[in-house]
Amino acid sequence: MCGLAGIAGRTAEKEQIRAALRCVEHRGPDDHGVYEDSQLSLVHTRLSIIDPSRAGHQPMKDEATGVVIACNGEIYNYRELRLGLDGEDFRSQSDTEVVLRLYLRHGITSINMLRGMFALVIWDPRTRTLHLCRDRFGIKPLYYHHEGDVLAFSSEIKGLT
């Protein structure tokens, strides 16, 4: 189990980021990370199961494009999907990096290829698009609140306050 939370449409204040981390920290005791730019603040706490090395740290960013991903859950068919990504230079053995590379190659429709239980966030600064995705059965929680130009989201409903 991992946790994620964030706000899009504006940058969060430092105390808001700390509060978001506190809300989801019990979901991922092994690692935590923060990504911020002028349009998004994103926190992730990690329970390290697949690739517990530092290479699996999240939020994960593709340096060439700036695309950022954070994932809660597990992609069961990530090894098979990875085999189909010939020529990709992987830095980790994580399922999250496979999803990132799939997105970069095939766009958001690549989510349809995933088999597993997951809630994930993909921020694409090239198009200023935020994708919030869950598995078909909604096994992993992903709550959100939209007001005006601001969207808040979290693995825990208390993370929206």
PDB file of C-alpha atoms in Angstrom:
ATOM      1  CA  MET A   1       0.000   0.000   0.000  1.00  0.00           C
ATOM      2  CA  CYS A   2       1.266   3.463  -0.889  1.00  0.00           C
ATOM      3  CA  GLY A   3      -0.280   6.875  -0.521  1.00  0.00           C
ATOM      4  CA  LEU A   4      -0.536   9.921  -2.715  1.00  0.00           C
ATOM      5  CA  ALA A   5      -2.012  13.373  -2.389  1.00  0.00           C
ATOM      6  CA  GLY A   6      -1.786  16.617  -4.249  1.00  0.00           C
ATOM      7  CA  ILE A   7      -3.246  19.815  -5.509  1.00  0.00           C
ATOM      8  CA  ALA A   8      -3.357  21.043  -9.094  1.00  0.00           C
ATOM      9  CA  GLY A   9      -4.057  24.524 -10.333  1.00  0.00           C
ATOM     10  CA  ARG A  10      -1.800  26.244  -7.838  1.00  0.00           C
ATOM     11  CA  THR A  11       1.246  25.552  -5.710  1.00  0.00           C
ATOM     12  CA  ALA A  12       0.569  24.355  -2.180  1.00  0.00           C
ATOM     13  CA  GLU A  13       2.102  26.055   0.809  1.00  0.00           C
ATOM     14  CA  LYS A  14       4.796  24.155   2.735  1.00  0.00           C
ATOM     15  CA  GLU A  15       2.443  23.461   5.652  1.00  0.00           C
ATOM     16  CA  GLN A  16      -0.177  22.059   3.262  1.00  0.00           C
ATOM     17  CA  ILE A  17       2.435  19.703   1.811  1.00  0.00           C
ATOM     18  CA  ARG A  18       3.484  18.552   5.293  1.00  0.00           C
ATOM     19  CA  ALA A  19      -0.183  18.015   6.236  1.00  0.00           C
ATOM     20  CA  ALA A  20      -0.795  15.981   3.059  1.00  0.00           C
ATOM     21  CA  LEU A  21       2.219  13.796   3.848  1.00  0.00           C
ATOM     22  CA  ARG A  22       0.963  13.249   7.399  1.00  0.00           C
ATOM     23  CA  CYS A  23      -2.436  12.156   6.044  1.00  0.00           C
ATOM     24  CA  VAL A  24      -0.975   9.394   3.894  1.00  0.00           C
ATOM     25  CA  GLU A  25       2.275   8.521   5.709  1.00  0.00           C
ATOM     26  CA  HIS A  26       0.802   5.385   7.322  1.00  0.00           C
ATOM     27  CA  ARG A  27       0.172   4.025   3.806  1.00  0.00           C
ATOM     28  CA  GLY A  28       3.866   4.018   2.899  1.00  0.00           C
ATOM     29  CA  PRO A  29       6.432   3.832   5.680  1.00  0.00           C
ATOM     30  CA  ASP A  30       9.495   3.062   3.523  1.00  0.00           C
ATOM     31  CA  ASP A  31       9.964   6.274   1.541  1.00  0.00           C
ATOM     32  CA  HIS A  32       8.315   9.551   0.688  1.00  0.00           C
ATOM     33  CA  GLY A  33       8.732  12.138  -2.007  1.00  0.00           C
ATOM     34  CA  VAL A  34       7.436  15.516  -3.112  1.00  0.00           C
ATOM     35  CA  TYR A  35       7.152  17.039  -6.577  1.00  0.00           C
ATOM     36  CA  GLU A  36       6.300  20.708  -7.065  1.00  0.00           C
ATOM     37  CA  ASP A  37       6.020  23.118  -9.947  1.00  0.00           C
ATOM     38  CA  SER A  38       3.863  26.174 -10.584  1.00  0.00           C
ATOM     39  CA  GLN A  39       0.814  24.044 -11.473  1.00  0.00           C
ATOM     40  CA  LEU A  40       1.076  21.021  -9.188  1.00  0.00           C
ATOM     41  CA  SER A  41       2.139  19.877  -5.747  1.00  0.00           C
ATOM     42  CA  LEU A  42       2.271  16.083  -5.394  1.00  0.00           C
ATOM     43  CA  VAL A  43       3.298  13.918  -2.433  1.00  0.00           C
ATOM     44  CA  HIS A  44       3.833  10.167  -2.359  1.00  0.00           C
ATOM     45  CA  THR A  45       4.536   7.722   0.447  1.00  0.00           C
ATOM     46  CA  ARG A  46       5.835   4.316  -0.489  1.00  0.00           C
ATOM     47  CA  LEU A  47       5.572   0.789   0.753  1.00  0.00           C
ATOM     48  CA  SER A  48       8.524  -0.693  -1.125  1.00  0.00           C
ATOM     49  CA  ILE A  49       7.661  -4.136  -2.474  1.00  0.00           C
ATOM     50  CA  ILE A  50       8.612  -4.131  -6.156  1.00  0.00           C
ATOM     51  CA  ASP A  51      12.146  -2.740  -6.568  1.00  0.00           C
ATOM     52  CA  PRO A  52      12.749  -1.435  -3.050  1.00  0.00           C
ATOM     53  CA  SER A  53      15.883   0.372  -4.255  1.00  0.00           C
ATOM     54  CA  ARG A  54      16.143   4.150  -4.493  1.00  0.00           C
ATOM     55  CA  ALA A  55      15.539   3.815  -8.249  1.00  0.00           C
ATOM     56  CA  GLY A  56      11.857   3.131  -7.512  1.00  0.00           C
ATOM     57  CA  HIS A  57      11.426   6.443  -5.626  1.00  0.00           C
ATOM     58  CA  GLN A  58       8.252   8.403  -6.356  1.00  0.00           C
ATOM     59  CA  PRO A  59       7.005  10.752  -7.590  1.00  0.00           C
ATOM     60  CA  MET A  60       8.988   9.528 -10.594  1.00  0.00           C
ATOM     61  CA  LYS A  61       9.945  12.033 -13.281  1.00  0.00           C
ATOM     62  CA  ASP A  62      11.066  11.525 -16.864  1.00  0.00           C
ATOM     63  CA  GLU A  63      13.858  14.063 -17.215  1.00  0.00           C
ATOM     64  CA  ALA A  64      13.527  14.395 -21.002  1.00  0.00           C
ATOM     65  CA  THR A  65       9.827  15.335 -20.989  1.00  0.00           C
ATOM     66  CA  GLY A  66       9.150  16.414 -17.424  1.00  0.00           C
ATOM     67  CA  VAL A  67       6.266  13.920 -17.138  1.00  0.00           C
ATOM     68  CA  VAL A  68       5.698  12.889 -13.513  1.00  0.00           C
ATOM     69  CA  ILE A  69       3.932   9.811 -12.120  1.00  0.00           C
ATOM     70  CA  ALA A  70       2.970   8.559  -8.668  1.00  0.00           C
ATOM     71  CA  CYS A  71       1.270   5.230  -8.129  1.00  0.00           C
ATOM     72  CA  ASN A  72      -0.476   3.389  -5.324  1.00  0.00           C
ATOM     73  CA  GLY A  73      -0.948  -0.290  -5.994  1.00  0.00           C
ATOM     74  CA  GLU A  74       0.501  -3.013  -8.131  1.00  0.00           C
ATOM     75  CA  ILE A  75       0.532  -3.635 -11.877  1.00  0.00           C
ATOM     76  CA  TYR A  76       0.385  -7.422 -12.232  1.00  0.00           C
ATOM     77  CA  ASN A  77       1.409  -7.552 -15.899  1.00  0.00           C
ATOM     78  CA  TYR A  78       4.254  -5.010 -15.750  1.00  0.00           C
ATOM     79  CA  ARG A  79       6.936  -7.538 -16.694  1.00  0.00           C
ATOM     80  CA  GLU A  80       5.050  -8.511 -19.843  1.00  0.00           C
ATOM     81  CA  LEU A  81       4.427  -4.847 -20.712  1.00  0.00           C
ATOM     82  CA  ARG A  82       8.088  -4.035 -20.134  1.00  0.00           C
ATOM     83  CA  LEU A  83       9.101  -6.661 -22.705  1.00  0.00           C
ATOM     84  CA  GLY A  84       7.033  -4.771 -25.284  1.00  0.00           C
ATOM     85  CA  LEU A  85       8.948  -1.546 -24.662  1.00  0.00           C
ATOM     86  CA  ASP A  86      11.989  -2.349 -26.795  1.00  0.00           C
ATOM     87  CA  GLY A  87      14.679   0.293 -26.781  1.00  0.00           C
ATOM     88  CA  GLU A  88      13.602   1.942 -23.520  1.00  0.00           C
ATOM     89  CA  ASP A  89      16.368   2.752 -21.060  1.00  0.00           C
ATOM     90  CA  PHE A  90      14.947   1.682 -17.698  1.00  0.00           C
ATOM     91  CA  ARG A  91      16.537   2.933 -14.487  1.00  0.00           C
ATOM     92  CA  SER A  92      14.585   0.632 -12.172  1.00  0.00           C
ATOM     93  CA  GLN A  93      12.760  -2.662 -11.959  1.00  0.00           C
ATOM     94  CA  SER A  94       9.554  -0.960 -10.756  1.00  0.00           C
ATOM     95  CA  ASP A  95       6.095  -1.338 -12.211  1.00  0.00           C
ATOM     96  CA  THR A  96       5.630   2.441 -11.936  1.00  0.00           C
ATOM     97  CA  GLU A  97       8.459   3.118 -14.371  1.00  0.00           C
ATOM     98  CA  VAL A  98       6.863   0.706 -16.855  1.00  0.00           C
ATOM     99  CA  VAL A  99       3.616   2.703 -16.640  1.00  0.00           C
ATOM    100  CA  LEU A 100       5.560   5.933 -17.163  1.00  0.00           C
ATOM    101  CA  ARG A 101       7.313   4.557 -20.267  1.00  0.00           C
ATOM    102  CA  LEU A 102       4.003   3.202 -21.612  1.00  0.00           C
ATOM    103  CA  TYR A 103       2.440   6.635 -21.193  1.00  0.00           C
ATOM    104  CA  LEU A 104       5.337   8.321 -22.964  1.00  0.00           C
ATOM    105  CA  ARG A 105       5.075   5.906 -25.876  1.00  0.00           C
ATOM    106  CA  HIS A 106       1.295   5.420 -26.204  1.00  0.00           C
ATOM    107  CA  GLY A 107      -0.356   8.254 -24.293  1.00  0.00           C
ATOM    108  CA  ILE A 108      -3.152   7.945 -21.762  1.00  0.00           C
ATOM    109  CA  THR A 109      -4.782   5.037 -23.623  1.00  0.00           C
ATOM    110  CA  SER A 110      -1.908   2.910 -22.296  1.00  0.00           C
ATOM    111  CA  ILE A 111      -3.823   2.718 -19.008  1.00  0.00           C
ATOM    112  CA  ASN A 112      -6.123   0.224 -20.763  1.00  0.00           C
ATOM    113  CA  MET A 113      -3.155  -2.177 -20.984  1.00  0.00           C
ATOM    114  CA  LEU A 114      -2.712  -2.350 -17.209  1.00  0.00           C
ATOM    115  CA  ARG A 115      -3.895  -5.310 -15.164  1.00  0.00           C
ATOM    116  CA  GLY A 116      -3.795  -4.865 -11.428  1.00  0.00           C
ATOM    117  CA  MET A 117      -5.040  -2.802  -8.551  1.00  0.00           C
ATOM    118  CA  PHE A 118      -3.937   0.790  -8.731  1.00  0.00           C
ATOM    119  CA  ALA A 119      -4.635   4.466  -8.364  1.00  0.00           C
ATOM    120  CA  LEU A 120      -2.182   6.721 -10.127  1.00  0.00           C
ATOM    121  CA  VAL A 121      -1.488  10.291 -11.064  1.00  0.00           C
ATOM    122  CA  ILE A 122       0.276  11.392 -14.239  1.00  0.00           C
ATOM    123  CA  TRP A 123       1.217  15.052 -14.737  1.00  0.00           C
ATOM    124  CA  ASP A 124       2.196  15.999 -18.277  1.00  0.00           C
ATOM    125  CA  PRO A 125       3.644  19.529 -18.245  1.00  0.00           C
ATOM    126  CA  ARG A 126       3.971  19.497 -22.053  1.00  0.00           C
ATOM    127  CA  THR A 127       0.191  19.715 -22.359  1.00  0.00           C
ATOM    128  CA  ARG A 128      -0.522  20.879 -18.797  1.00  0.00           C
ATOM    129  CA  THR A 129      -2.701  17.796 -18.334  1.00  0.00           C
ATOM    130  CA  LEU A 130      -3.272  15.921 -15.098  1.00  0.00           C
ATOM    131  CA  HIS A 131      -4.552  12.348 -15.317  1.00  0.00           C
ATOM    132  CA  LEU A 132      -6.081  10.628 -12.282  1.00  0.00           C
ATOM    133  CA  CYS A 133      -6.597   6.910 -12.984  1.00  0.00           C
ATOM    134  CA  ARG A 134      -7.864   3.891 -11.085  1.00  0.00           C
ATOM    135  CA  ASP A 135      -8.158   0.231 -11.863  1.00  0.00           C
ATOM    136  CA  ARG A 136     -11.466  -0.921 -13.320  1.00  0.00           C
ATOM    137  CA  PHE A 137     -12.817  -2.152  -9.981  1.00  0.00           C
ATOM    138  CA  GLY A 138     -11.665   0.839  -7.934  1.00  0.00           C
ATOM    139  CA  ILE A 139      -9.748  -1.328  -5.487  1.00  0.00           C
ATOM    140  CA  LYS A 140      -7.273   1.412  -4.598  1.00  0.00           C
ATOM    141  CA  PRO A 141      -8.877   4.608  -3.328  1.00  0.00           C
ATOM    142  CA  LEU A 142      -8.494   7.959  -5.049  1.00  0.00           C
ATOM    143  CA  TYR A 143     -10.617  10.803  -3.740  1.00  0.00           C
ATOM    144  CA  TYR A 144     -10.816  14.222  -5.340  1.00  0.00           C
ATOM    145  CA  HIS A 145     -12.414  17.633  -4.912  1.00  0.00           C
ATOM    146  CA  HIS A 146     -12.707  20.193  -7.690  1.00  0.00           C
ATOM    147  CA  GLU A 147     -13.423  23.842  -6.997  1.00  0.00           C
ATOM    148  CA  GLY A 148     -12.854  26.570  -9.571  1.00  0.00           C
ATOM    149  CA  ASP A 149      -9.429  26.069 -11.137  1.00  0.00           C
ATOM    150  CA  VAL A 150      -8.128  23.913  -8.269  1.00  0.00           C
ATOM    151  CA  LEU A 151      -8.273  20.120  -8.016  1.00  0.00           C
ATOM    152  CA  ALA A 152      -7.262  18.355  -4.802  1.00  0.00           C
ATOM    153  CA  PHE A 153      -6.788  14.567  -4.698  1.00  0.00           C
ATOM    154  CA  SER A 154      -5.677  11.966  -2.184  1.00  0.00           C
ATOM    155  CA  SER A 155      -5.588   8.281  -1.260  1.00  0.00           C
ATOM    156  CA  GLU A 156      -7.352   9.297   1.950  1.00  0.00           C
ATOM    157  CA  ILE A 157     -10.471  11.443   2.114  1.00  0.00           C
ATOM    158  CA  LYS A 158      -8.960  13.339   5.050  1.00  0.00           C
ATOM    159  CA  GLY A 159      -6.194  14.412   2.673  1.00  0.00           C
ATOM    160  CA  LEU A 160      -8.663  16.716   0.910  1.00  0.00           C
ATOM    161  CA  THR A 161      -9.150  18.998   3.907  1.00  0.00           C
TER     162      THR A 161
END
